[in-house]
Tab-separated table of C-alpha atoms and ligand atoms in Angstrom:
chain	number	residue	atom	x	y	z
A	1	UNK	CA	0.000	0.000	0.000
A	2	UNK	CA	1.312	3.471	-0.861
A	3	UNK	CA	0.216	6.143	1.616
A	4	UNK	CA	0.410	9.851	0.866
A	5	UNK	CA	0.684	11.669	4.203
A	6	UNK	CA	0.007	15.427	4.155
A	7	UNK	CA	1.329	17.377	7.112
A	8	UNK	CA	1.851	21.000	8.178
A	9	UNK	CA	4.871	20.097	10.335
A	10	UNK	CA	7.628	17.522	10.302
A	11	UNK	CA	11.046	17.361	11.956
A	12	UNK	CA	13.114	19.452	12.134
A	13	UNK	CA	10.221	21.941	11.920
A	14	UNK	CA	8.072	20.750	14.794
A	15	UNK	CA	5.591	23.122	16.395
A	16	UNK	CA	3.823	20.674	18.716
A	17	UNK	CA	2.661	17.086	19.122
A	18	UNK	CA	1.316	16.856	15.558
A	19	UNK	CA	4.784	16.922	13.969
A	20	UNK	CA	6.070	14.228	16.305
A	21	UNK	CA	2.954	12.144	15.682
A	22	UNK	CA	3.346	12.238	11.879
A	23	UNK	CA	7.067	11.409	12.053
A	24	UNK	CA	6.654	8.440	14.419
A	25	UNK	CA	3.563	7.116	12.650
A	26	UNK	CA	5.191	7.337	9.206
A	27	UNK	CA	8.319	5.494	10.399
A	28	UNK	CA	6.243	2.783	12.049
A	29	UNK	CA	4.069	2.349	8.930
A	30	UNK	CA	7.177	2.025	6.758
A	31	UNK	CA	8.583	-0.553	9.182
A	32	UNK	CA	5.385	-2.550	8.867
A	33	UNK	CA	5.980	-2.773	5.120
A	34	UNK	CA	3.904	0.093	3.672
A	35	UNK	CA	5.322	2.659	1.345
A	36	UNK	CA	4.891	6.135	2.813
A	37	UNK	CA	5.363	9.473	1.083
A	38	UNK	CA	5.197	12.324	3.570
A	39	UNK	CA	4.510	15.706	2.054
A	40	UNK	CA	5.356	18.555	4.401
A	41	UNK	CA	4.060	22.003	3.469
A	42	UNK	CA	6.820	24.335	4.629
A	43	UNK	CA	6.002	27.659	6.234
A	44	UNK	CA	7.653	30.523	4.402
A	45	UNK	CA	10.604	30.928	6.781
A	46	UNK	CA	11.393	27.199	6.946
A	47	UNK	CA	14.237	25.783	4.899
A	48	UNK	CA	14.838	22.081	4.374
A	49	UNK	CA	16.061	19.556	1.834
A	50	UNK	CA	13.509	19.046	-0.917
A	51	UNK	CA	13.575	15.255	-0.778
A	52	UNK	CA	14.709	12.710	1.820
A	53	UNK	CA	14.564	9.026	0.926
A	54	UNK	CA	14.868	6.493	3.758
A	55	UNK	CA	13.885	3.014	2.576
A	56	UNK	CA	10.108	2.804	2.242
A	57	UNK	CA	9.731	6.341	3.617
A	58	UNK	CA	10.104	9.414	1.423
A	59	UNK	CA	9.822	12.903	2.864
A	60	UNK	CA	9.063	15.722	0.404
A	61	UNK	CA	9.029	19.390	1.349
A	62	UNK	CA	6.802	21.749	-0.579
A	63	UNK	CA	7.747	25.410	-0.647
A	64	UNK	CA	5.331	28.255	-1.452
A	65	UNK	CA	6.874	30.548	-4.085
A	66	UNK	CA	3.866	32.851	-4.556
A	67	UNK	CA	4.035	36.538	-3.547
A	68	UNK	CA	3.759	37.018	0.224
A	69	UNK	CA	0.125	36.655	1.331
A	70	UNK	CA	-1.724	39.390	3.218
A	71	UNK	CA	-3.078	37.092	5.908
A	72	UNK	CA	-2.722	33.752	7.645
A	73	UNK	CA	-5.681	32.043	5.952
A	74	UNK	CA	-4.378	32.944	2.498
A	75	UNK	CA	-0.898	31.783	3.419
A	76	UNK	CA	-2.344	28.393	4.303
A	77	UNK	CA	-4.117	28.117	0.939
A	78	UNK	CA	-0.905	29.064	-0.886
A	79	UNK	CA	0.973	26.427	1.065
A	80	UNK	CA	-1.656	23.907	-0.009
A	81	UNK	CA	-1.249	24.879	-3.670
A	82	UNK	CA	2.488	24.234	-3.297
A	83	UNK	CA	1.723	20.811	-1.796
A	84	UNK	CA	-0.606	20.039	-4.651
A	85	UNK	CA	2.118	20.960	-7.140
A	86	UNK	CA	4.454	18.464	-5.440
A	87	UNK	CA	1.801	15.725	-5.699
A	88	UNK	CA	1.213	16.516	-9.392
A	89	UNK	CA	4.938	16.267	-10.066
A	90	UNK	CA	5.089	12.824	-8.470
A	91	UNK	CA	2.014	11.630	-10.341
A	92	UNK	CA	3.401	12.989	-13.633
A	93	UNK	CA	6.555	10.972	-12.908
A	94	UNK	CA	4.453	7.811	-12.694
A	95	UNK	CA	3.851	7.567	-8.936
A	96	UNK	CA	0.549	6.035	-7.747
A	97	UNK	CA	-0.971	6.488	-4.282
A	98	UNK	CA	-3.622	4.294	-2.668
A	99	UNK	CA	-4.808	6.590	0.118
A	100	UNK	CA	-4.246	10.191	1.171
A	101	UNK	CA	-4.013	10.905	4.913
A	102	UNK	CA	-4.310	14.554	5.983
A	103	UNK	CA	-3.395	16.012	9.365
A	104	UNK	CA	-5.482	18.963	10.574
A	105	UNK	CA	-7.161	21.777	8.627
A	106	UNK	CA	-3.793	23.169	7.494
A	107	UNK	CA	-3.661	20.455	4.809
A	108	UNK	CA	-7.392	20.324	3.986
A	109	UNK	CA	-7.336	22.127	0.619
A	110	UNK	CA	-4.604	19.940	-0.868
A	111	UNK	CA	-6.134	16.805	0.651
A	112	UNK	CA	-9.555	17.389	-0.843
A	113	UNK	CA	-8.120	18.212	-4.267
A	114	UNK	CA	-5.954	15.080	-4.234
A	115	UNK	CA	-8.900	12.935	-3.183
A	116	UNK	CA	-11.134	14.121	-6.013
A	117	UNK	CA	-8.479	14.398	-8.705
A	118	UNK	CA	-6.815	11.035	-8.063
A	119	UNK	CA	-10.031	9.325	-6.932
A	120	UNK	CA	-8.412	7.856	-3.842
A	121	UNK	CA	-9.895	7.685	-0.350
A	122	UNK	CA	-9.135	10.479	2.107
A	123	UNK	CA	-8.495	9.776	5.785
A	124	UNK	CA	-8.105	12.729	8.148
A	125	UNK	CA	-6.615	12.958	11.610
A	126	UNK	CA	-7.958	15.925	13.541
A	127	UNK	CA	-5.538	16.595	16.364
A	128	UNK	CA	-7.331	19.592	17.869
A	129	UNK	CA	-10.138	22.012	17.001
A	130	UNK	CA	-10.066	25.791	16.744
A	131	UNK	CA	-13.132	25.916	18.992
A	132	UNK	CA	-11.343	23.899	21.680
A	133	UNK	CA	-8.034	25.746	21.367
A	134	UNK	CA	-9.687	29.117	21.992
A	135	UNK	CA	-12.579	28.075	24.184
A	136	UNK	CA	-14.981	29.392	21.486
A	137	UNK	CA	-14.873	31.221	18.152
A	138	UNK	CA	-14.339	34.955	18.560
A	139	UNK	CA	-13.344	36.324	15.154
A	140	UNK	CA	-13.554	35.756	11.408
A	141	UNK	CA	-10.256	33.890	11.132
A	142	UNK	CA	-11.220	31.483	13.912
A	143	UNK	CA	-14.609	30.886	12.265
A	144	UNK	CA	-12.895	30.246	8.927
A	145	UNK	CA	-10.499	27.731	10.509
A	146	UNK	CA	-13.372	25.968	12.232
A	147	UNK	CA	-15.336	25.806	8.953
A	148	UNK	CA	-12.307	24.298	7.234
A	149	UNK	CA	-11.977	21.695	9.994
A	150	UNK	CA	-15.626	20.804	9.493
A	151	UNK	CA	-15.056	20.585	5.717
A	152	UNK	CA	-12.074	18.251	6.164
A	153	UNK	CA	-14.092	15.975	8.472
A	154	UNK	CA	-16.950	16.021	5.945
A	155	UNK	CA	-14.728	15.157	2.990
A	156	UNK	CA	-12.842	12.385	4.780
A	157	UNK	CA	-14.014	8.811	4.480
A	158	UNK	CA	-12.839	8.188	8.013
A	159	UNK	CA	-11.690	10.584	10.763
A	160	UNK	CA	-9.059	9.539	13.294
A	161	UNK	CA	-8.612	11.285	16.632
A	162	UNK	CA	-6.314	10.571	19.552
A	163	UNK	CA	-8.637	10.298	22.553
A	164	UNK	CA	-12.226	9.614	23.574
A	165	UNK	CA	-12.464	13.233	24.702
A	166	UNK	CA	-11.592	14.366	21.188
A	167	UNK	CA	-14.134	11.986	19.667
A	168	UNK	CA	-16.800	13.525	21.873
A	169	UNK	CA	-15.647	17.003	20.791
A	170	UNK	CA	-15.805	16.153	17.071
A	171	UNK	CA	-19.328	14.821	17.447
A	172	UNK	CA	-20.402	17.874	19.468
A	173	UNK	CA	-18.700	20.584	17.413
A	174	UNK	CA	-18.977	19.176	13.867
A	175	UNK	CA	-21.644	16.484	14.187
A	176	UNK	CA	-19.215	13.925	12.742
A	177	UNK	CA	-21.142	10.640	12.710
A	178	UNK	CA	-19.788	8.196	15.281
A	179	UNK	CA	-19.367	5.402	12.730
A	180	UNK	CA	-16.918	7.577	10.836
A	181	UNK	CA	-14.658	8.145	13.843
A	182	UNK	CA	-11.751	6.063	15.143
A	183	UNK	CA	-9.941	6.715	18.406
A	184	UNK	CA	-6.272	5.743	18.129
A	185	UNK	CA	-4.117	7.092	20.974
A	186	UNK	CA	-0.665	8.521	20.324
A	187	UNK	CA	2.500	6.667	21.217
A	188	UNK	CA	5.887	7.658	22.521
A	189	UNK	CA	9.310	6.515	21.279
A	190	UNK	CA	10.217	3.422	23.370
A	191	UNK	CA	13.707	4.442	24.427
A	192	UNK	CA	14.124	8.177	24.517
A	193	UNK	CA	17.790	9.087	24.624
A	194	UNK	CA	18.902	9.302	28.219
A	195	UNK	CA	21.721	11.542	29.338
A	196	UNK	CA	24.488	10.626	31.802
A	197	UNK	CA	23.983	11.605	35.484
A	198	UNK	CA	26.697	14.260	35.045
A	199	UNK	CA	24.879	15.854	32.084
A	200	UNK	CA	21.591	15.806	33.964
A	201	UNK	CA	23.144	17.509	36.975
A	202	UNK	CA	24.774	20.087	34.727
A	203	UNK	CA	21.408	20.878	33.096
A	204	UNK	CA	19.776	21.163	36.530
A	205	UNK	CA	22.454	23.551	37.771
A	206	UNK	CA	21.800	25.903	34.874
A	207	UNK	CA	18.494	26.749	36.569
A	208	UNK	CA	18.514	25.731	40.220
A	209	UNK	CA	20.864	25.309	43.188
A	210	UNK	CA	21.302	21.762	44.510
A	211	UNK	CA	19.228	22.659	47.598
A	212	UNK	CA	16.291	23.879	45.467
A	213	UNK	CA	13.301	21.939	44.121
A	214	UNK	CA	12.781	22.118	40.382
A	215	UNK	CA	9.355	22.220	38.729
A	216	UNK	CA	9.532	21.948	34.933
A	217	UNK	CA	7.149	23.008	32.160
A	218	UNK	CA	7.855	22.810	28.444
A	219	UNK	CA	5.443	23.784	25.671
A	220	UNK	CA	4.134	26.626	23.589
A	221	UNK	CA	3.357	29.750	25.603
A	222	UNK	CA	-0.252	30.081	24.488
A	223	UNK	CA	-3.439	30.464	26.535
A	224	UNK	CA	-4.628	26.876	26.041
A	225	UNK	CA	-1.448	25.460	27.630
A	226	UNK	CA	-2.326	27.109	30.965
A	227	UNK	CA	1.124	28.361	32.034
A	228	UNK	CA	-0.577	31.291	33.775
A	229	UNK	CA	-2.305	28.757	36.053
A	230	UNK	CA	1.081	27.392	37.008
A	231	UNK	CA	2.408	30.846	37.869
A	232	UNK	CA	-0.765	31.571	39.847
A	233	UNK	CA	-0.249	28.340	41.792
A	234	UNK	CA	3.332	29.235	42.634
A	235	UNK	CA	2.807	31.547	45.691
A	236	UNK	CA	0.935	28.729	47.455
A	237	UNK	CA	3.605	26.184	46.545
A	238	UNK	CA	6.336	28.546	47.757
A	239	UNK	CA	4.558	28.975	51.090
A	240	UNK	CA	4.984	25.216	51.619
A	241	UNK	CA	8.322	24.800	49.823
A	242	UNK	CA	10.129	28.166	49.694
A	243	UNK	CA	13.187	26.710	47.992
A	244	UNK	CA	11.417	25.933	44.731
A	245	UNK	CA	12.248	27.082	41.212
A	246	UNK	CA	9.887	26.915	38.247
A	247	UNK	CA	11.479	26.493	34.810
A	248	UNK	CA	9.233	27.535	31.907
A	249	UNK	CA	10.687	26.413	28.578
A	250	UNK	CA	9.218	27.262	25.184
A	251	UNK	CA	8.199	30.360	23.314
A	252	UNK	CA	4.941	31.950	22.285
A	253	UNK	CA	2.792	35.071	22.262
A	254	UNK	CA	1.950	34.863	25.981
A	255	UNK	CA	5.535	35.237	27.193
A	256	UNK	CA	5.380	38.936	28.083
A	257	UNK	CA	2.059	38.556	29.867
A	258	UNK	CA	3.403	35.603	31.850
A	259	UNK	CA	6.476	37.563	32.872
A	260	UNK	CA	4.254	40.431	34.023
A	261	UNK	CA	2.080	38.000	35.969
A	262	UNK	CA	5.115	36.536	37.735
A	263	UNK	CA	6.188	40.064	38.715
A	264	UNK	CA	2.677	41.012	39.910
A	265	UNK	CA	2.444	37.930	42.084
A	266	UNK	CA	5.886	38.552	43.578
A	267	UNK	CA	7.355	35.275	42.281
A	268	UNK	CA	9.574	36.702	39.522
A	269	UNK	CA	12.741	35.600	41.344
A	270	UNK	CA	11.509	32.015	41.415
A	271	UNK	CA	10.596	31.606	37.707
A	272	UNK	CA	13.210	30.989	35.002
A	273	UNK	CA	11.989	31.590	31.445
A	274	UNK	CA	14.292	29.372	29.396
A	275	UNK	CA	12.946	30.198	25.912
A	276	UNK	CA	13.176	27.553	23.201
A	277	UNK	CA	15.188	24.479	24.224
A	278	UNK	CA	16.239	21.528	22.045
A	279	UNK	CA	15.058	17.939	22.560
A	280	UNK	CA	18.301	16.976	24.355
A	281	UNK	CA	17.969	19.720	26.976
A	282	UNK	CA	14.248	18.964	27.339
A	283	UNK	CA	15.038	15.296	28.054
A	284	UNK	CA	17.754	16.220	30.561
A	285	UNK	CA	15.411	18.590	32.384
A	286	UNK	CA	12.645	15.974	32.556
A	287	UNK	CA	15.144	13.698	34.255
A	288	UNK	CA	16.450	16.447	36.533
A	289	UNK	CA	13.035	17.770	37.590
A	290	UNK	CA	11.377	16.979	40.908
A	291	UNK	CA	8.038	17.455	39.154
A	292	UNK	CA	6.999	18.025	35.519
A	293	UNK	CA	3.724	19.849	34.900
A	294	UNK	CA	1.216	19.852	32.036
A	295	UNK	CA	-1.290	22.519	33.150
A	296	UNK	CA	-3.286	22.695	29.867
A	297	UNK	CA	-6.812	24.072	29.722
A	298	UNK	CA	-7.286	22.151	26.470
A	299	UNK	CA	-5.364	19.035	25.473
A	300	UNK	CA	-6.874	16.540	23.027
A	301	UNK	CA	-4.169	14.029	23.923
A	302	UNK	CA	-0.961	15.437	25.422
A	303	UNK	CA	2.069	13.709	23.874
A	304	UNK	CA	4.073	15.981	26.148
A	305	UNK	CA	2.735	14.081	29.180
A	306	UNK	CA	3.832	10.774	27.651
A	307	UNK	CA	7.304	12.174	27.036
A	308	UNK	CA	7.590	13.250	30.664
A	309	UNK	CA	6.352	9.856	31.830
A	310	UNK	CA	8.719	7.964	29.519
A	311	UNK	CA	11.658	9.888	30.968
A	312	UNK	CA	10.577	9.168	34.515
A	313	UNK	CA	9.514	12.654	35.590
A	314	UNK	CA	6.880	12.644	38.360
A	315	UNK	CA	3.960	14.275	36.575
A	316	UNK	CA	1.237	16.692	37.654
A	317	UNK	CA	-1.292	17.250	34.846
A	318	UNK	CA	-4.670	18.877	34.329
A	319	UNK	CA	-7.536	16.397	34.147
A	320	UNK	CA	-8.484	18.011	30.824
A	321	UNK	CA	-9.396	16.172	27.610
A	322	UNK	CA	-7.096	13.313	26.669
A	323	UNK	CA	-4.764	13.908	29.643
A	324	UNK	CA	-7.326	12.282	31.920
A	325	UNK	CA	-7.121	9.190	29.678
A	326	UNK	CA	-3.302	9.176	29.577
A	327	UNK	CA	-2.635	9.763	33.299
A	328	UNK	CA	-4.053	7.530	36.011
A	329	UNK	CA	-4.449	9.726	39.095
A	330	UNK	CA	-2.331	8.599	42.033
A	331	UNK	CA	-0.626	5.870	40.021
A	332	UNK	CA	1.075	7.250	36.901
A	333	UNK	CA	0.720	10.929	37.805
A	334	UNK	CA	-1.391	13.397	39.766
A	335	UNK	CA	-4.356	15.159	38.164
A	336	UNK	CA	-5.750	18.542	39.182
A	337	UNK	CA	-9.054	20.256	38.367
A	338	UNK	CA	-8.549	21.927	34.945
A	339	UNK	CA	-8.304	25.707	35.148
A	340	UNK	CA	-7.944	25.739	38.972
A	341	UNK	CA	-4.594	27.050	40.322
A	342	UNK	CA	-5.522	26.036	43.911
A	343	UNK	CA	-6.055	22.457	42.904
A	344	UNK	CA	-2.806	22.571	40.905
A	345	UNK	CA	-0.926	23.923	43.949
A	346	UNK	CA	-2.337	21.126	46.124
A	347	UNK	CA	-1.099	18.429	43.771
A	348	UNK	CA	2.311	20.084	43.374
A	349	UNK	CA	2.703	20.297	47.139
A	350	UNK	CA	1.698	16.626	47.524
A	351	UNK	CA	4.308	15.628	44.952
A	352	UNK	CA	7.013	17.759	46.600
A	353	UNK	CA	6.062	16.561	50.108
A	354	UNK	CA	6.439	12.834	49.509
A	355	UNK	CA	9.571	11.372	47.890
A	356	UNK	CA	8.060	7.860	48.063
A	357	UNK	CA	5.046	9.063	46.062
A	358	UNK	CA	7.353	10.570	43.441
A	359	UNK	CA	9.295	7.321	43.167
A	360	UNK	CA	6.094	5.290	42.741
A	361	UNK	CA	4.740	7.702	40.109
A	362	UNK	CA	7.992	7.452	38.154
A	363	UNK	CA	7.962	3.662	38.224
A	364	UNK	CA	4.318	3.184	37.267
A	365	UNK	CA	4.461	5.870	34.563
A	366	UNK	CA	7.403	4.169	32.861
A	367	UNK	CA	5.606	0.819	32.936
A	368	UNK	CA	2.371	2.295	31.558
A	369	UNK	CA	4.204	3.990	28.716
A	370	UNK	CA	5.941	0.737	27.748
A	371	UNK	CA	2.715	-1.261	27.864
A	372	UNK	CA	0.129	1.090	26.393
A	373	UNK	CA	1.685	3.686	24.123
A	374	UNK	CA	3.611	1.962	21.403
A	375	UNK	CA	3.915	3.492	17.892
A	376	UNK	CA	3.925	0.074	16.242
A	377	UNK	CA	0.480	-0.558	17.703
A	378	UNK	CA	-0.685	2.899	16.565
A	379	UNK	CA	0.541	2.132	13.028
A	380	UNK	CA	-1.201	-1.261	12.980
A	381	UNK	CA	-4.493	0.292	13.987
A	382	UNK	CA	-4.079	3.059	11.420
A	383	UNK	CA	-3.369	0.451	8.739
A	384	UNK	CA	-6.619	-1.284	9.705
A	385	UNK	CA	-8.457	1.962	8.984
A	386	UNK	CA	-6.763	2.312	5.571
A	387	UNK	CA	-7.565	-1.307	4.722
A	388	UNK	CA	-11.231	-1.033	5.648
A	389	UNK	CA	-11.575	2.112	3.552
A	390	UNK	CA	-9.791	0.581	0.565
A	391	UNK	CA	-12.049	-2.425	0.841
A	392	UNK	CA	-15.157	-0.235	0.866
A	393	UNK	CA	-13.809	1.826	-2.045
A	394	UNK	CA	-13.221	-1.312	-4.088
A	395	UNK	CA	-16.751	-2.521	-3.333
A	396	UNK	CA	-18.138	0.866	-4.361
A	397	UNK	CA	-16.219	0.716	-7.646
A	398	UNK	CA	-17.550	-2.754	-8.351
A	399	UNK	CA	-21.077	-1.570	-7.588
A	400	UNK	CA	-20.610	1.358	-9.929
A	401	UNK	CA	-19.378	-0.904	-12.731
A	402	UNK	CA	-22.364	-3.194	-12.174
A	403	UNK	CA	-24.612	-0.119	-12.385
A	404	UNK	CA	-25.785	-0.785	-8.819
A	405	UNK	CA	-27.881	1.661	-6.886
A	406	UNK	CA	-25.375	1.869	-3.973
A	407	UNK	CA	-23.078	4.128	-5.986
A	408	UNK	CA	-20.566	5.930	-3.770
A	409	UNK	CA	-17.942	8.168	-5.340
A	410	UNK	CA	-14.534	6.659	-4.600
A	411	UNK	CA	-13.114	8.423	-1.563
A	412	UNK	CA	-16.504	10.102	-1.514
A	413	UNK	CA	-17.926	12.063	1.353
A	414	UNK	CA	-17.471	9.462	4.056
A	415	UNK	CA	-19.817	7.143	2.228
A	416	UNK	CA	-23.368	7.360	3.528
A	417	UNK	CA	-22.196	8.288	6.988
A	418	UNK	CA	-21.156	11.848	6.273
A	419	UNK	CA	-24.509	12.729	4.756
A	420	UNK	CA	-25.611	12.901	8.392
A	421	UNK	CA	-22.975	15.539	9.155
A	422	UNK	CA	-24.713	18.892	9.293
A	423	UNK	CA	-22.854	22.171	9.393
A	424	UNK	CA	-23.433	23.670	12.835
A	425	UNK	CA	-25.953	26.457	12.493
A	426	UNK	CA	-26.290	25.784	8.775
B	1	LIG	O1	-0.810	15.374	21.658
B	1	LIG	C1	-0.783	15.054	18.695
B	1	LIG	C2	-1.104	16.329	19.451
B	1	LIG	C3	-1.711	16.089	20.840
B	1	LIG	O2	-2.809	17.185	22.669
B	1	LIG	C4	-2.008	17.403	21.533
B	1	LIG	C5	-2.557	18.460	20.627
B	1	LIG	C6	-2.254	18.405	19.170
B	1	LIG	O3	-3.155	19.436	21.082
B	1	LIG	O4	-1.922	14.299	18.417
B	1	LIG	O5	-1.977	17.089	18.665
């Protein structure tokens, strides 16, 4: 089977969990014997080799050469035209694809065009929704993005999402029929590179004295990730454990506001804004931390929590969305009430108070990650989805040839199921 994977991010240009997901899934699919062509639509400032060939996996990068667009939505469409050009070039060179798999609305335009032009089934993974990310839709751009997400779900024969919480969201927000949806959780690389004890200590000492406790956050500094909740929780944590340092790694539009908040709350001296850090430093800090925190208001899955767990960091996470499915409270991590800094402070204090609890959390988290979150398993389940769709497409073609009444356009709008998908308010 030859899979065409369309993605808005791919290493080295990773923005969040989506890019890691596509990379790990594509590798695992290739290892299972499928041919995978990943097509990554580069953002305008990103530079990368045009083509990478690694066995059954080919990574193509599509670059947008059109004049600079006036706005974000137009930039996305231009990027999709560039992706489409790359697909056309491959097809003109004799390449054939069996299915097209699109990740998020950022690839929707190219995905739909490929589906209809090549008459191959479209599968979409929706990693997050605009409605969820912002807690509502408040302007034209957000409404446009949400409409495009709906359109992608409508056009796809099957929609994959990473948690039961996300499935519920897709039904609620877009009325995606349940029989069109598959929940396939994310995985985490089995043996993340571990640093030597000396390197871990060195990383720790960049931020905290040996006598201090280290709380670690890494992620984009955007509202949905809830870093403000963590800073709001800090005064209470410091009252119980005055020698505590919070490291906030990552960049984003909220940084200035978060710095101001830390100053207003009188905890500026206890927060270290580390900016962007590489994967190596992130892994060292997970291993050096007394506690890692995922305080998200919205998290469809939370690969970041799995990464912390895999590296043995005692984890405190919000019981929001998929995180509540990934973390078992009291066993593989501690959950707090989403959006509530008091509840977050309580769980942080519990983790800092009890070394035996931290040790147990580390141990159980590592075991859970090994047993439940394996990319090979994710790839097998994804292959099952492709196979069932290809089977249905073949049957539809045969019906069409026989002039049967059950005519379904190949890769058509989710077969009969999507006819039940109504546009909200429309
Ligand atoms: O882990 C990969 C990622 C998730 O919760 C994350 C998110 C975007 O918001 O599936 O997608």
